[in-house]
Coordinates of C-alpha atoms and ligand atoms in Angstrom, one line a residue:
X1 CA -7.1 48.9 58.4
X2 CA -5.0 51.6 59.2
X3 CA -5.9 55.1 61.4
X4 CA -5.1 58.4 59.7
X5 CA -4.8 62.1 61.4
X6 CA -7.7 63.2 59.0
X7 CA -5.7 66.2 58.1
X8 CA -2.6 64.5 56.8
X9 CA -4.9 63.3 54.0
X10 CA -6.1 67.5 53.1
X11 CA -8.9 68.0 55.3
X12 CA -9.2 70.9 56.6
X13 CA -9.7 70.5 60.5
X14 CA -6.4 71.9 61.3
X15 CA -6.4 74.8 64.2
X16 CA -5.9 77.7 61.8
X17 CA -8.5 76.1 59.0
X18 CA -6.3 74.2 57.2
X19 CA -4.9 70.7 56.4
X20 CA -1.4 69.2 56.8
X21 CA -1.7 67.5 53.8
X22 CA 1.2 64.6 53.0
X23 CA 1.6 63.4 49.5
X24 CA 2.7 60.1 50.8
X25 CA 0.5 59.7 53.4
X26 CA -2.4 60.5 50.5
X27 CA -0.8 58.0 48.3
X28 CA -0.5 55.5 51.1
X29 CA -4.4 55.7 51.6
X30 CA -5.1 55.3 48.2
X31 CA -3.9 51.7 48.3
X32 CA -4.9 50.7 52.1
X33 CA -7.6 50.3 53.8
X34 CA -7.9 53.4 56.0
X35 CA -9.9 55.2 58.7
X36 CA -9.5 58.8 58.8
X37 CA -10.0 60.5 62.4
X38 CA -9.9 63.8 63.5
X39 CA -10.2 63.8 67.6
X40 CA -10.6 67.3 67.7
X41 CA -13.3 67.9 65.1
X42 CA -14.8 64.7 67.2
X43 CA -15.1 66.9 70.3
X44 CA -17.1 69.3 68.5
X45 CA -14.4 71.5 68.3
X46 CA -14.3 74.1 65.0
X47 CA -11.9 74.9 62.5
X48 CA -10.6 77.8 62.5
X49 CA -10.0 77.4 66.7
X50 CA -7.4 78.7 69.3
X51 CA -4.1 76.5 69.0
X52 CA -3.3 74.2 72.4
X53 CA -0.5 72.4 73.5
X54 CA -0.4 69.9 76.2
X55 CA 1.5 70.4 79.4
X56 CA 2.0 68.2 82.5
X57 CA -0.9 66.1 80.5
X58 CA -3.6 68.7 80.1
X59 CA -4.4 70.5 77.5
X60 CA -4.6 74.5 77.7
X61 CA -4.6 77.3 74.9
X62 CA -2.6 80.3 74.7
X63 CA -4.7 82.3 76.8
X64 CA -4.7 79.5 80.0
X65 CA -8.1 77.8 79.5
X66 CA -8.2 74.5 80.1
X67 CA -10.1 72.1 77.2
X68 CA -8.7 68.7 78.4
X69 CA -12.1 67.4 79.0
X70 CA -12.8 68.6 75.4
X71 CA -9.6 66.7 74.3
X72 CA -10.4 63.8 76.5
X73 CA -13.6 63.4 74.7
X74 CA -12.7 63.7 71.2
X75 CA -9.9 61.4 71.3
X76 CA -12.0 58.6 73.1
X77 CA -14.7 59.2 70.4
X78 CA -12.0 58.7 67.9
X79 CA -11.5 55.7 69.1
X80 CA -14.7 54.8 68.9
X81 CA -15.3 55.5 65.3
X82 CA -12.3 53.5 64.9
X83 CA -13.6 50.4 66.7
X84 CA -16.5 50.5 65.0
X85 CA -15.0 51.0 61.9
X86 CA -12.9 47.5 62.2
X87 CA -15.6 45.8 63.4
X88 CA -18.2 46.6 60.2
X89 CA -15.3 46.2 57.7
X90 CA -14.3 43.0 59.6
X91 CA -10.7 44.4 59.8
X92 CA -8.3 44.6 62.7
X93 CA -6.1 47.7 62.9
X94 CA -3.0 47.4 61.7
X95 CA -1.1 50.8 62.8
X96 CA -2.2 54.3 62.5
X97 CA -0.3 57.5 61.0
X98 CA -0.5 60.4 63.2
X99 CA 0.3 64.2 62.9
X100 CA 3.4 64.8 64.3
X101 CA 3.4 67.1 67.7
X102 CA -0.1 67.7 68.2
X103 CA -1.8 67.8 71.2
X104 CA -4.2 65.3 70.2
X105 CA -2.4 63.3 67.1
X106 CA 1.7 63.9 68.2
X107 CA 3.8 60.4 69.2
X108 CA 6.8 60.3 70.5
X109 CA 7.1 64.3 70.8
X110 CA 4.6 67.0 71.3
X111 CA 5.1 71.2 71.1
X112 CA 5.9 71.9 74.6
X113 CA 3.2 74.5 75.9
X114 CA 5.2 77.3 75.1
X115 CA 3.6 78.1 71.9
X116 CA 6.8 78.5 70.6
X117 CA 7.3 75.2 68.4
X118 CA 9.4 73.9 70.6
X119 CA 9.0 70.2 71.3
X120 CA 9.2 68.1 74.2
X121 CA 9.0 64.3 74.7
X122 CA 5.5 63.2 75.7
X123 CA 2.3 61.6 73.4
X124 CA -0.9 63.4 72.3
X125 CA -4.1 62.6 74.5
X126 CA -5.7 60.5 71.3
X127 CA -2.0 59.0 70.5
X128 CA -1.7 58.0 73.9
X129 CA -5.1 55.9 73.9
X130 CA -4.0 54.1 70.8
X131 CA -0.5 53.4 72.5
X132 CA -2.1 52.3 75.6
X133 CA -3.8 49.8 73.4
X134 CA -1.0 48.3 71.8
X135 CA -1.8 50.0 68.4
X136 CA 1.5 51.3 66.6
X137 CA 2.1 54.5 65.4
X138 CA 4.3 56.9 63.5
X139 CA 3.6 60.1 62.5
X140 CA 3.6 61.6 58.5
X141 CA 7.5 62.1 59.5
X142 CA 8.0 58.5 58.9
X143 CA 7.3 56.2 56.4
X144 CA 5.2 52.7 56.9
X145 CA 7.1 50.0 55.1
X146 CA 5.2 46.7 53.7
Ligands
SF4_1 S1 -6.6 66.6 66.0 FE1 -5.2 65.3 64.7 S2 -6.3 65.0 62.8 FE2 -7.3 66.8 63.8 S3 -6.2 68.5 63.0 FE3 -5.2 68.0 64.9 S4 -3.5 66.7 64.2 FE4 -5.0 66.8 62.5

């Protein structure tokens, strides 16, 4: 089973309403087994809501308020879901296939707390629970090949 940023595959929980949707990402699905998470939508949060970026590991919108308990709960209910998920299907988790940069969903690089799409090296707060459980990731940047 593989983890998917639910809005790589056209849902709609995105910040600003929308989706990220990935054609190869979508196609991927199509012939995988998959479980689709968004951490944020998991913290109760709505779409629309106020873009955040992470810095110094906490999570903060625009305006200064600071949501990393919000984050911090999504992420681990995520992971959850995810658990759960593997252990009806009687599936272990193969990888996952995260949105790249997010505060939540980013590997490897996340936006920088500027609000200026500028990145910085660092992990989103669900990313960095996967990672911490040995679960690989990349993100709809790169391409899984088997
Ligand atoms: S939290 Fe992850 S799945 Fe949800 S909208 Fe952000 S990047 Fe997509």
């Amino acid at each position: 089973m593989y983890i998917i940023s639910a809005c790589l595959l056209g849902t709609n929980c995105k910040y600003d309403g929308g989706s990220n949707a990935t054609a190869w990402v979508k196609e991927f699905a199509a012939e995988h087994s998959i479980c689709a998470v968004c951490p944020e939508t998991l913290a109760g949060l709505l779409s629309p809501r106020d873009p955040c970026e992470l810095v110094d590991g906490r999570v903060f919108t625009a305006d200064g308020r600071d949501l990393t308990d919000a984050f911090t709960t999504g992420a681990e209910n995520a992971y959850k879901v995810i658990l759960d998920e593997a252990l009806v299907r009687e599936e272990k988790i193969e990888g996952a296939i995260l949105k790249s940069n997010s505060p939540s969903c980013g590997c490897g690089t996340i936006y920088d707390g500027t609000f200026s799409h500028t990145t910085v090296s660092g992990d989103g707060v669900f990313a960095k629970i996967l990672l911490d459980h040995g679960i690989r990731i990349i993100t709809e940047k790169e391409r899984i090949d088997d």
